[in-house]
């Protein structure tokens, strides 16, 4: 099957991106801090005391600290990984218009659709594997420190990947439309870090333009809120994910339509 | 893998035009171009920069969509299953991800062409040996010289032992031994039944190996034929004298350095002029005869004198 080598190649390109390597370094640093900086003490499966770099938290102070730490830390990690993976996705998806081997690949038995979708699927798979590995190691560290295995971490990772897949589809569309990796990264970062939070907050005075933005762009802030809520033990609401899936399909169809009309130079 | 010799058309291009509309004023890159290439034939494309050679090649391979006209590859309009494994393509500037080694590039493209496992490894080894490039396999693409890139590009184009080989400037960047190696390889493939469509700025190379030549200018084919058809059998002659003779005949001479030269197109005219000059007592310094080269035919086809054209010469486009 011709698609597999292309997916593998696109995934490899993603892994070799500096942004992706930075994500791995950040994950490693976080896990090292967790291993050496935090000591947890459980009694009958319940956390009773946490030592964070020699500062001891217990009782109500422990509850407040753990919720604040987890909430902020999760927000920070999510933003950091999203930023780095958007850069990765924008570059790799721009290979749809400027891959060095594109003209040669497209004279093999490879359809334009397969080439385009492989360049989307490859990085998403690489990022998924990375996040899954990170969550597995994180869980193992928690288990080693006496906690029980927590499924919410995995659910939260899947939620993160859903948001990332939507943004990746958007980045692929922008890159094929503009033929520019930088524009793709910039627009996608603006959607995630500016438009989506503004839209979610329903900022006064911006309502009309935001209504348009809500239609054109996925509400990734809603998914991110879900991601954090799940990590903190909240329940799962499906509507943002169904909406994200619809956006992924529409963006890819539109991107494919543009790509099929392109002359390969 | 010996191919069956066939004279059936492998590539047929009929009245293909390509107009780029994204420019401020639409520019025609191809204008009603038609050509056919059969198995066991080398078709050379010549033209100046921007003549439309590369656009023609990309259009033939369905990379660029024609504005009008039709293209049939292996007797089918459009792409069909298995089309890619029967075609090899070397683009004008072969490029690959900088971090990949030559072998990785070939493994990747070979896998896309349906090759796998030991067959792929053996084919890669065979091609690297054939192109005298065994050292390319382990080196990363970022370290390649231009000549090495061309050799790797040729290796990937030959991976599937294609029936149609399309080469855009296959000798660009190669040293003389590389040029000779490629020439021998292409002739061998032609003899095995491969149809080869190649553009080159090395006119002498095209003259040496092409069975037919087309000369393109401003998106059109301006001349087409076998080298024998394109190169006139009759020689061009020059009568050279030291001093400008008197009489009406003096207008036929042009100054070249210290001497005066008369150019005549046929032997009969030359003998008549020589008789006339001798009768007038003119001392003939020398008489020279020249067989036109492909370069002269090329520039003549474009309406340019060969000695008038200095920048870059014919090349990519």
PDB file of N, CA and C in Angstrom, chain B residues 33-130:
ATOM      1  N   UNK B  33       0.840  22.342 -28.715  1.00  0.00           N
ATOM      2  CA  UNK B  33       1.987  21.447 -28.911  1.00  0.00           C
ATOM      3  C   UNK B  33       1.485  20.019 -29.134  1.00  0.00           C
ATOM      4  N   UNK B  34       2.010  19.374 -30.132  1.00  0.00           N
ATOM      5  CA  UNK B  34       1.683  17.969 -30.391  1.00  0.00           C
ATOM      6  C   UNK B  34       2.974  17.182 -30.573  1.00  0.00           C
ATOM      7  N   UNK B  35       3.024  16.019 -29.968  1.00  0.00           N
ATOM      8  CA  UNK B  35       4.161  15.125 -30.204  1.00  0.00           C
ATOM      9  C   UNK B  35       3.783  13.708 -29.807  1.00  0.00           C
ATOM     10  N   UNK B  36       4.521  12.780 -30.352  1.00  0.00           N
ATOM     11  CA  UNK B  36       4.316  11.368 -30.024  1.00  0.00           C
ATOM     12  C   UNK B  36       5.681  10.760 -29.765  1.00  0.00           C
ATOM     13  N   UNK B  37       5.747   9.900 -28.757  1.00  0.00           N
ATOM     14  CA  UNK B  37       7.001   9.181 -28.522  1.00  0.00           C
ATOM     15  C   UNK B  37       6.689   7.690 -28.386  1.00  0.00           C
ATOM     16  N   UNK B  38       7.498   6.891 -29.057  1.00  0.00           N
ATOM     17  CA  UNK B  38       7.262   5.442 -29.081  1.00  0.00           C
ATOM     18  C   UNK B  38       8.358   4.709 -28.307  1.00  0.00           C
ATOM     19  N   UNK B  39       8.105   3.463 -28.025  1.00  0.00           N
ATOM     20  CA  UNK B  39       9.089   2.636 -27.329  1.00  0.00           C
ATOM     21  C   UNK B  39      10.360   2.530 -28.152  1.00  0.00           C
ATOM     22  N   UNK B  40      11.510   2.552 -27.489  1.00  0.00           N
ATOM     23  CA  UNK B  40      12.779   2.426 -28.193  1.00  0.00           C
ATOM     24  C   UNK B  40      13.177   3.675 -28.950  1.00  0.00           C
ATOM     25  N   UNK B  41      12.731   4.823 -28.439  1.00  0.00           N
ATOM     26  CA  UNK B  41      13.022   6.087 -29.134  1.00  0.00           C
ATOM     27  C   UNK B  41      13.469   7.140 -28.110  1.00  0.00           C
ATOM     28  N   UNK B  42      14.437   7.943 -28.503  1.00  0.00           N
ATOM     29  CA  UNK B  42      14.841   9.072 -27.661  1.00  0.00           C
ATOM     30  C   UNK B  42      14.411  10.350 -28.362  1.00  0.00           C
ATOM     31  N   UNK B  43      13.571  11.114 -27.670  1.00  0.00           N
ATOM     32  CA  UNK B  43      13.117  12.393 -28.224  1.00  0.00           C
ATOM     33  C   UNK B  43      13.757  13.511 -27.405  1.00  0.00           C
ATOM     34  N   UNK B  44      14.558  14.330 -28.061  1.00  0.00           N
ATOM     35  CA  UNK B  44      15.243  15.433 -27.375  1.00  0.00           C
ATOM     36  C   UNK B  44      14.478  16.731 -27.561  1.00  0.00           C
ATOM     37  N   UNK B  45      14.374  17.502 -26.486  1.00  0.00           N
ATOM     38  CA  UNK B  45      13.712  18.808 -26.574  1.00  0.00           C
ATOM     39  C   UNK B  45      14.761  19.886 -26.355  1.00  0.00           C
ATOM     40  N   UNK B  46      14.823  20.817 -27.293  1.00  0.00           N
ATOM     41  CA  UNK B  46      15.747  21.943 -27.167  1.00  0.00           C
ATOM     42  C   UNK B  46      14.951  23.241 -27.098  1.00  0.00           C
ATOM     43  N   UNK B  47      15.489  24.202 -26.427  1.00  0.00           N
ATOM     44  CA  UNK B  47      14.823  25.503 -26.353  1.00  0.00           C
ATOM     45  C   UNK B  47      15.549  26.405 -25.382  1.00  0.00           C
ATOM     46  N   UNK B  48      15.353  27.711 -25.558  1.00  0.00           N
ATOM     47  CA  UNK B  48      15.964  28.671 -24.637  1.00  0.00           C
ATOM     48  C   UNK B  48      15.230  28.635 -23.307  1.00  0.00           C
ATOM     49  N   UNK B  49      15.743  29.348 -22.301  1.00  0.00           N
ATOM     50  CA  UNK B  49      15.027  29.480 -21.029  1.00  0.00           C
ATOM     51  C   UNK B  49      13.637  30.038 -21.308  1.00  0.00           C
ATOM     52  N   UNK B  50      12.626  29.434 -20.684  1.00  0.00           N
ATOM     53  CA  UNK B  50      11.266  29.940 -20.843  1.00  0.00           C
ATOM     54  C   UNK B  50      10.609  29.499 -22.139  1.00  0.00           C
ATOM     55  N   UNK B  51      11.241  28.587 -22.867  1.00  0.00           N
ATOM     56  CA  UNK B  51      10.657  28.122 -24.139  1.00  0.00           C
ATOM     57  C   UNK B  51       9.435  27.239 -23.904  1.00  0.00           C
ATOM     58  N   UNK B  52       9.339  26.676 -22.706  1.00  0.00           N
ATOM     59  CA  UNK B  52       8.195  25.820 -22.376  1.00  0.00           C
ATOM     60  C   UNK B  52       8.557  24.349 -22.260  1.00  0.00           C
ATOM     61  N   UNK B  53       9.862  24.043 -22.240  1.00  0.00           N
ATOM     62  CA  UNK B  53      10.290  22.633 -22.197  1.00  0.00           C
ATOM     63  C   UNK B  53       9.826  21.945 -20.913  1.00  0.00           C
ATOM     64  N   UNK B  54      10.118  22.590 -19.769  1.00  0.00           N
ATOM     65  CA  UNK B  54       9.753  21.971 -18.488  1.00  0.00           C
ATOM     66  C   UNK B  54       8.241  21.917 -18.318  1.00  0.00           C
ATOM     67  N   UNK B  55       7.544  22.948 -18.795  1.00  0.00           N
ATOM     68  CA  UNK B  55       6.075  22.937 -18.705  1.00  0.00           C
ATOM     69  C   UNK B  55       5.520  21.777 -19.525  1.00  0.00           C
ATOM     70  N   UNK B  56       6.111  21.556 -20.701  1.00  0.00           N
ATOM     71  CA  UNK B  56       5.672  20.452 -21.554  1.00  0.00           C
ATOM     72  C   UNK B  56       5.865  19.118 -20.824  1.00  0.00           C
ATOM     73  N   UNK B  57       7.025  18.964 -20.189  1.00  0.00           N
ATOM     74  CA  UNK B  57       7.324  17.716 -19.478  1.00  0.00           C
ATOM     75  C   UNK B  57       6.348  17.510 -18.318  1.00  0.00           C
ATOM     76  N   UNK B  58       6.128  18.584 -17.540  1.00  0.00           N
ATOM     77  CA  UNK B  58       5.226  18.460 -16.385  1.00  0.00           C
ATOM     78  C   UNK B  58       3.786  18.217 -16.832  1.00  0.00           C
ATOM     79  N   UNK B  59       3.428  18.810 -17.955  1.00  0.00           N
ATOM     80  CA  UNK B  59       2.070  18.597 -18.465  1.00  0.00           C
ATOM     81  C   UNK B  59       1.917  17.156 -18.946  1.00  0.00           C
ATOM     82  N   UNK B  60       2.961  16.645 -19.600  1.00  0.00           N
ATOM     83  CA  UNK B  60       2.918  15.264 -20.088  1.00  0.00           C
ATOM     84  C   UNK B  60       2.736  14.282 -18.944  1.00  0.00           C
ATOM     85  N   UNK B  61       3.275  14.636 -17.775  1.00  0.00           N
ATOM     86  CA  UNK B  61       3.212  13.732 -16.614  1.00  0.00           C
ATOM     87  C   UNK B  61       2.029  14.051 -15.694  1.00  0.00           C
ATOM     88  N   UNK B  62       1.110  14.874 -16.162  1.00  0.00           N
ATOM     89  CA  UNK B  62      -0.094  15.220 -15.391  1.00  0.00           C
ATOM     90  C   UNK B  62       0.227  15.981 -14.108  1.00  0.00           C
ATOM     91  N   UNK B  63       1.396  16.600 -14.032  1.00  0.00           N
ATOM     92  CA  UNK B  63       1.698  17.417 -12.859  1.00  0.00           C
ATOM     93  C   UNK B  63       1.095  18.805 -13.029  1.00  0.00           C
ATOM     94  N   UNK B  64       1.045  19.244 -14.270  1.00  0.00           N
ATOM     95  CA  UNK B  64       0.442  20.526 -14.619  1.00  0.00           C
ATOM     96  C   UNK B  64      -0.741  20.235 -15.534  1.00  0.00           C
ATOM     97  N   UNK B  65      -1.848  20.950 -15.285  1.00  0.00           N
ATOM     98  CA  UNK B  65      -3.039  20.696 -16.107  1.00  0.00           C
ATOM     99  C   UNK B  65      -3.005  21.543 -17.372  1.00  0.00           C
ATOM    100  N   UNK B  66      -3.233  20.904 -18.510  1.00  0.00           N
ATOM    101  CA  UNK B  66      -3.268  21.700 -19.738  1.00  0.00           C
ATOM    102  C   UNK B  66      -4.533  22.543 -19.801  1.00  0.00           C
ATOM    103  N   UNK B  67      -4.429  23.712 -20.422  1.00  0.00           N
ATOM    104  CA  UNK B  67      -5.612  24.548 -20.604  1.00  0.00           C
ATOM    105  C   UNK B  67      -6.511  23.926 -21.671  1.00  0.00           C
ATOM    106  N   UNK B  68      -5.883  23.354 -22.699  1.00  0.00           N
ATOM    107  CA  UNK B  68      -6.658  22.629 -23.710  1.00  0.00           C
ATOM    108  C   UNK B  68      -5.773  21.550 -24.316  1.00  0.00           C
ATOM    109  N   UNK B  69      -6.377  20.647 -25.062  1.00  0.00           N
ATOM    110  CA  UNK B  69      -5.627  19.567 -25.681  1.00  0.00           C
ATOM    111  C   UNK B  69      -5.730  18.281 -24.888  1.00  0.00           C
ATOM    112  N   UNK B  70      -5.105  17.234 -25.403  1.00  0.00           N
ATOM    113  CA  UNK B  70      -5.215  15.926 -24.733  1.00  0.00           C
ATOM    114  C   UNK B  70      -3.850  15.261 -24.617  1.00  0.00           C
ATOM    115  N   UNK B  71      -3.725  14.459 -23.563  1.00  0.00           N
ATOM    116  CA  UNK B  71      -2.476  13.714 -23.323  1.00  0.00           C
ATOM    117  C   UNK B  71      -2.851  12.259 -23.079  1.00  0.00           C
ATOM    118  N   UNK B  72      -2.254  11.369 -23.827  1.00  0.00           N
ATOM    119  CA  UNK B  72      -2.495   9.939 -23.604  1.00  0.00           C
ATOM    120  C   UNK B  72      -1.166   9.279 -23.255  1.00  0.00           C
ATOM    121  N   UNK B  73      -1.155   8.638 -22.084  1.00  0.00           N
ATOM    122  CA  UNK B  73       0.032   7.908 -21.637  1.00  0.00           C
ATOM    123  C   UNK B  73      -0.325   6.434 -21.622  1.00  0.00           C
ATOM    124  N   UNK B  74       0.492   5.629 -22.277  1.00  0.00           N
ATOM    125  CA  UNK B  74       0.203   4.195 -22.400  1.00  0.00           C
ATOM    126  C   UNK B  74      -1.218   3.975 -22.932  1.00  0.00           C
ATOM    127  N   UNK B  75      -1.582   4.788 -23.908  1.00  0.00           N
ATOM    128  CA  UNK B  75      -2.882   4.697 -24.595  1.00  0.00           C
ATOM    129  C   UNK B  75      -4.079   5.023 -23.716  1.00  0.00           C
ATOM    130  N   UNK B  76      -3.849   5.667 -22.594  1.00  0.00           N
ATOM    131  CA  UNK B  76      -4.963   6.073 -21.734  1.00  0.00           C
ATOM    132  C   UNK B  76      -4.890   7.574 -21.468  1.00  0.00           C
ATOM    133  N   UNK B  77      -6.037   8.214 -21.566  1.00  0.00           N
ATOM    134  CA  UNK B  77      -6.090   9.629 -21.187  1.00  0.00           C
ATOM    135  C   UNK B  77      -6.165   9.679 -19.670  1.00  0.00           C
ATOM    136  N   UNK B  78      -5.390  10.537 -19.040  1.00  0.00           N
ATOM    137  CA  UNK B  78      -5.414  10.642 -17.581  1.00  0.00           C
ATOM    138  C   UNK B  78      -4.606   9.541 -16.923  1.00  0.00           C
ATOM    139  N   UNK B  79      -4.618   9.560 -15.597  1.00  0.00           N
ATOM    140  CA  UNK B  79      -3.818   8.600 -14.827  1.00  0.00           C
ATOM    141  C   UNK B  79      -4.567   7.284 -14.690  1.00  0.00           C
ATOM    142  N   UNK B  80      -3.858   6.206 -14.879  1.00  0.00           N
ATOM    143  CA  UNK B  80      -4.471   4.895 -14.679  1.00  0.00           C
ATOM    144  C   UNK B  80      -3.639   4.122 -13.665  1.00  0.00           C
ATOM    145  N   UNK B  81      -4.212   3.061 -13.127  1.00  0.00           N
ATOM    146  CA  UNK B  81      -3.512   2.245 -12.134  1.00  0.00           C
ATOM    147  C   UNK B  81      -2.249   1.640 -12.765  1.00  0.00           C
ATOM    148  N   UNK B  82      -1.155   1.700 -12.051  1.00  0.00           N
ATOM    149  CA  UNK B  82       0.094   1.131 -12.551  1.00  0.00           C
ATOM    150  C   UNK B  82       0.892   2.078 -13.441  1.00  0.00           C
ATOM    151  N   UNK B  83       0.322   3.239 -13.714  1.00  0.00           N
ATOM    152  CA  UNK B  83       0.957   4.245 -14.572  1.00  0.00           C
ATOM    153  C   UNK B  83       2.308   4.674 -13.991  1.00  0.00           C
ATOM    154  N   UNK B  84       2.307   4.902 -12.680  1.00  0.00           N
ATOM    155  CA  UNK B  84       3.505   5.431 -12.031  1.00  0.00           C
ATOM    156  C   UNK B  84       4.672   4.468 -12.048  1.00  0.00           C
ATOM    157  N   UNK B  85       4.399   3.155 -11.964  1.00  0.00           N
ATOM    158  CA  UNK B  85       5.508   2.202 -11.935  1.00  0.00           C
ATOM    159  C   UNK B  85       6.060   1.957 -13.336  1.00  0.00           C
ATOM    160  N   UNK B  86       5.382   2.513 -14.373  1.00  0.00           N
ATOM    161  CA  UNK B  86       5.886   2.367 -15.744  1.00  0.00           C
ATOM    162  C   UNK B  86       6.606   3.634 -16.202  1.00  0.00           C
ATOM    163  N   UNK B  87       6.637   4.630 -15.313  1.00  0.00           N
ATOM    164  CA  UNK B  87       7.208   5.924 -15.690  1.00  0.00           C
ATOM    165  C   UNK B  87       8.328   6.323 -14.726  1.00  0.00           C
ATOM    166  N   UNK B  88       9.395   6.861 -15.255  1.00  0.00           N
ATOM    167  CA  UNK B  88      10.457   7.408 -14.414  1.00  0.00           C
ATOM    168  C   UNK B  88      10.627   8.875 -14.750  1.00  0.00           C
ATOM    169  N   UNK B  89      10.820   9.693 -13.727  1.00  0.00           N
ATOM    170  CA  UNK B  89      10.899  11.144 -13.971  1.00  0.00           C
ATOM    171  C   UNK B  89      12.046  11.760 -13.182  1.00  0.00           C
ATOM    172  N   UNK B  90      12.867  12.499 -13.874  1.00  0.00           N
ATOM    173  CA  UNK B  90      13.914  13.294 -13.221  1.00  0.00           C
ATOM    174  C   UNK B  90      13.569  14.763 -13.429  1.00  0.00           C
ATOM    175  N   UNK B  91      13.174  15.483 -12.362  1.00  0.00           N
ATOM    176  CA  UNK B  91      12.870  16.910 -12.548  1.00  0.00           C
ATOM    177  C   UNK B  91      14.135  17.723 -12.795  1.00  0.00           C
ATOM    178  N   UNK B  92      13.929  18.963 -13.199  1.00  0.00           N
ATOM    179  CA  UNK B  92      15.069  19.818 -13.575  1.00  0.00           C
ATOM    180  C   UNK B  92      16.058  19.973 -12.419  1.00  0.00           C
ATOM    181  N   UNK B  93      15.533  20.238 -11.212  1.00  0.00           N
ATOM    182  CA  UNK B  93      16.412  20.318 -10.049  1.00  0.00           C
ATOM    183  C   UNK B  93      15.955  19.266  -9.057  1.00  0.00           C
ATOM    184  N   UNK B  94      16.600  18.121  -9.088  1.00  0.00           N
ATOM    185  CA  UNK B  94      16.174  17.055  -8.176  1.00  0.00           C
ATOM    186  C   UNK B  94      16.541  17.436  -6.752  1.00  0.00           C
ATOM    187  N   UNK B  95      15.554  17.347  -5.883  1.00  0.00           N
ATOM    188  CA  UNK B  95      15.761  17.738  -4.488  1.00  0.00           C
ATOM    189  C   UNK B  95      15.170  16.658  -3.582  1.00  0.00           C
ATOM    190  N   UNK B  96      15.686  16.561  -2.372  1.00  0.00           N
ATOM    191  CA  UNK B  96      15.172  15.589  -1.407  1.00  0.00           C
ATOM    192  C   UNK B  96      15.366  16.174  -0.016  1.00  0.00           C
ATOM    193  N   UNK B  97      14.638  15.667   0.998  1.00  0.00           N
ATOM    194  CA  UNK B  97      14.859  16.178   2.352  1.00  0.00           C
ATOM    195  C   UNK B  97      16.335  16.060   2.745  1.00  0.00           C
ATOM    196  N   UNK B  98      16.866  17.132   3.306  1.00  0.00           N
ATOM    197  CA  UNK B  98      18.304  17.236   3.563  1.00  0.00           C
ATOM    198  C   UNK B  98      18.819  16.136   4.497  1.00  0.00           C
ATOM    199  N   UNK B  99      17.964  15.670   5.410  1.00  0.00           N
ATOM    200  CA  UNK B  99      18.442  14.702   6.414  1.00  0.00           C
ATOM    201  C   UNK B  99      18.489  13.274   5.896  1.00  0.00           C
ATOM    202  N   UNK B 100      17.882  13.039   4.720  1.00  0.00           N
ATOM    203  CA  UNK B 100      17.811  11.656   4.225  1.00  0.00           C
ATOM    204  C   UNK B 100      19.098  11.254   3.510  1.00  0.00           C
ATOM    205  N   UNK B 101      19.474   9.993   3.665  1.00  0.00           N
ATOM    206  CA  UNK B 101      20.607   9.482   2.898  1.00  0.00           C
ATOM    207  C   UNK B 101      20.088   9.075   1.516  1.00  0.00           C
ATOM    208  N   UNK B 102      21.018   8.897   0.591  1.00  0.00           N
ATOM    209  CA  UNK B 102      20.632   8.503  -0.762  1.00  0.00           C
ATOM    210  C   UNK B 102      19.835   7.210  -0.754  1.00  0.00           C
ATOM    211  N   UNK B 103      20.290   6.256   0.062  1.00  0.00           N
ATOM    212  CA  UNK B 103      19.592   4.966   0.117  1.00  0.00           C
ATOM    213  C   UNK B 103      18.185   5.132   0.679  1.00  0.00           C
ATOM    214  N   UNK B 104      18.028   5.992   1.685  1.00  0.00           N
ATOM    215  CA  UNK B 104      16.692   6.222   2.253  1.00  0.00           C
ATOM    216  C   UNK B 104      15.751   6.829   1.216  1.00  0.00           C
ATOM    217  N   UNK B 105      16.289   7.766   0.424  1.00  0.00           N
ATOM    218  CA  UNK B 105      15.471   8.388  -0.642  1.00  0.00           C
ATOM    219  C   UNK B 105      15.013   7.311  -1.621  1.00  0.00           C
ATOM    220  N   UNK B 106      15.952   6.451  -2.018  1.00  0.00           N
ATOM    221  CA  UNK B 106      15.618   5.409  -2.992  1.00  0.00           C
ATOM    222  C   UNK B 106      14.668   4.375  -2.392  1.00  0.00           C
ATOM    223  N   UNK B 107      14.856   4.060  -1.107  1.00  0.00           N
ATOM    224  CA  UNK B 107      13.948   3.091  -0.456  1.00  0.00           C
ATOM    225  C   UNK B 107      12.531   3.654  -0.396  1.00  0.00           C
ATOM    226  N   UNK B 108      12.445   4.938  -0.053  1.00  0.00           N
ATOM    227  CA  UNK B 108      11.129   5.587   0.049  1.00  0.00           C
ATOM    228  C   UNK B 108      10.422   5.599  -1.314  1.00  0.00           C
ATOM    229  N   UNK B 109      11.137   6.062  -2.343  1.00  0.00           N
ATOM    230  CA  UNK B 109      10.522   6.165  -3.665  1.00  0.00           C
ATOM    231  C   UNK B 109      10.294   4.776  -4.286  1.00  0.00           C
ATOM    232  N   UNK B 110      11.178   3.846  -3.961  1.00  0.00           N
ATOM    233  CA  UNK B 110      10.986   2.473  -4.441  1.00  0.00           C
ATOM    234  C   UNK B 110       9.737   1.853  -3.837  1.00  0.00           C
ATOM    235  N   UNK B 111       9.524   2.111  -2.554  1.00  0.00           N
ATOM    236  CA  UNK B 111       8.323   1.588  -1.883  1.00  0.00           C
ATOM    237  C   UNK B 111       7.065   2.172  -2.529  1.00  0.00           C
ATOM    238  N   UNK B 112       7.125   3.444  -2.902  1.00  0.00           N
ATOM    239  CA  UNK B 112       5.965   4.069  -3.561  1.00  0.00           C
ATOM    240  C   UNK B 112       5.746   3.476  -4.952  1.00  0.00           C
ATOM    241  N   UNK B 113       6.812   2.929  -5.524  1.00  0.00           N
ATOM    242  CA  UNK B 113       6.698   2.311  -6.849  1.00  0.00           C
ATOM    243  C   UNK B 113       6.370   0.834  -6.765  1.00  0.00           C
ATOM    244  N   UNK B 114       6.087   0.349  -5.569  1.00  0.00           N
ATOM    245  CA  UNK B 114       5.650  -1.038  -5.413  1.00  0.00           C
ATOM    246  C   UNK B 114       6.785  -2.021  -5.180  1.00  0.00           C
ATOM    247  N   UNK B 115       8.019  -1.527  -5.008  1.00  0.00           N
ATOM    248  CA  UNK B 115       9.133  -2.429  -4.725  1.00  0.00           C
ATOM    249  C   UNK B 115       9.287  -2.574  -3.207  1.00  0.00           C
ATOM    250  N   UNK B 116       9.751  -3.727  -2.778  1.00  0.00           N
ATOM    251  CA  UNK B 116       9.925  -3.919  -1.331  1.00  0.00           C
ATOM    252  C   UNK B 116      10.963  -5.001  -1.064  1.00  0.00           C
ATOM    253  N   UNK B 117      11.443  -5.027   0.165  1.00  0.00           N
ATOM    254  CA  UNK B 117      12.316  -6.101   0.648  1.00  0.00           C
ATOM    255  C   UNK B 117      13.593  -6.262  -0.140  1.00  0.00           C
ATOM    256  N   UNK B 118      13.937  -7.546  -0.377  1.00  0.00           N
ATOM    257  CA  UNK B 118      15.217  -7.860  -1.021  1.00  0.00           C
ATOM    258  C   UNK B 118      15.272  -7.336  -2.452  1.00  0.00           C
ATOM    259  N   UNK B 119      14.120  -7.365  -3.141  1.00  0.00           N
ATOM    260  CA  UNK B 119      14.084  -6.886  -4.539  1.00  0.00           C
ATOM    261  C   UNK B 119      14.463  -5.410  -4.605  1.00  0.00           C
ATOM    262  N   UNK B 120      13.957  -4.647  -3.649  1.00  0.00           N
ATOM    263  CA  UNK B 120      14.261  -3.210  -3.611  1.00  0.00           C
ATOM    264  C   UNK B 120      15.738  -2.992  -3.283  1.00  0.00           C
ATOM    265  N   UNK B 121      16.243  -3.706  -2.280  1.00  0.00           N
ATOM    266  CA  UNK B 121      17.657  -3.569  -1.894  1.00  0.00           C
ATOM    267  C   UNK B 121      18.572  -3.904  -3.071  1.00  0.00           C
ATOM    268  N   UNK B 122      18.235  -4.996  -3.758  1.00  0.00           N
ATOM    269  CA  UNK B 122      19.068  -5.413  -4.901  1.00  0.00           C
ATOM    270  C   UNK B 122      19.024  -4.378  -6.024  1.00  0.00           C
ATOM    271  N   UNK B 123      17.843  -3.839  -6.268  1.00  0.00           N
ATOM    272  CA  UNK B 123      17.688  -2.850  -7.345  1.00  0.00           C
ATOM    273  C   UNK B 123      18.477  -1.572  -7.014  1.00  0.00           C
ATOM    274  N   UNK B 124      18.411  -1.161  -5.742  1.00  0.00           N
ATOM    275  CA  UNK B 124      19.152   0.043  -5.330  1.00  0.00           C
ATOM    276  C   UNK B 124      20.654  -0.187  -5.515  1.00  0.00           C
ATOM    277  N   UNK B 125      21.136  -1.349  -5.043  1.00  0.00           N
ATOM    278  CA  UNK B 125      22.567  -1.669  -5.186  1.00  0.00           C
ATOM    279  C   UNK B 125      22.972  -1.666  -6.659  1.00  0.00           C
ATOM    280  N   UNK B 126      22.113  -2.258  -7.488  1.00  0.00           N
ATOM    281  CA  UNK B 126      22.399  -2.359  -8.923  1.00  0.00           C
ATOM    282  C   UNK B 126      22.498  -0.962  -9.562  1.00  0.00           C
ATOM    283  N   UNK B 127      21.548  -0.093  -9.195  1.00  0.00           N
ATOM    284  CA  UNK B 127      21.527   1.243  -9.803  1.00  0.00           C
ATOM    285  C   UNK B 127      22.704   2.098  -9.334  1.00  0.00           C
ATOM    286  N   UNK B 128      23.019   1.997  -8.050  1.00  0.00           N
ATOM    287  CA  UNK B 128      24.146   2.780  -7.529  1.00  0.00           C
ATOM    288  C   UNK B 128      25.450   2.339  -8.194  1.00  0.00           C
ATOM    289  N   UNK B 129      25.538   1.021  -8.438  1.00  0.00           N
ATOM    290  CA  UNK B 129      26.727   0.500  -9.124  1.00  0.00           C
ATOM    291  C   UNK B 129      26.755   0.980 -10.577  1.00  0.00           C
ATOM    292  N   UNK B 130      25.584   0.903 -11.217  1.00  0.00           N
ATOM    293  CA  UNK B 130      25.455   1.297 -12.617  1.00  0.00           C
ATOM    294  C   UNK B 130      25.831   2.765 -12.826  1.00  0.00           C
TER     295      UNK B 130
END
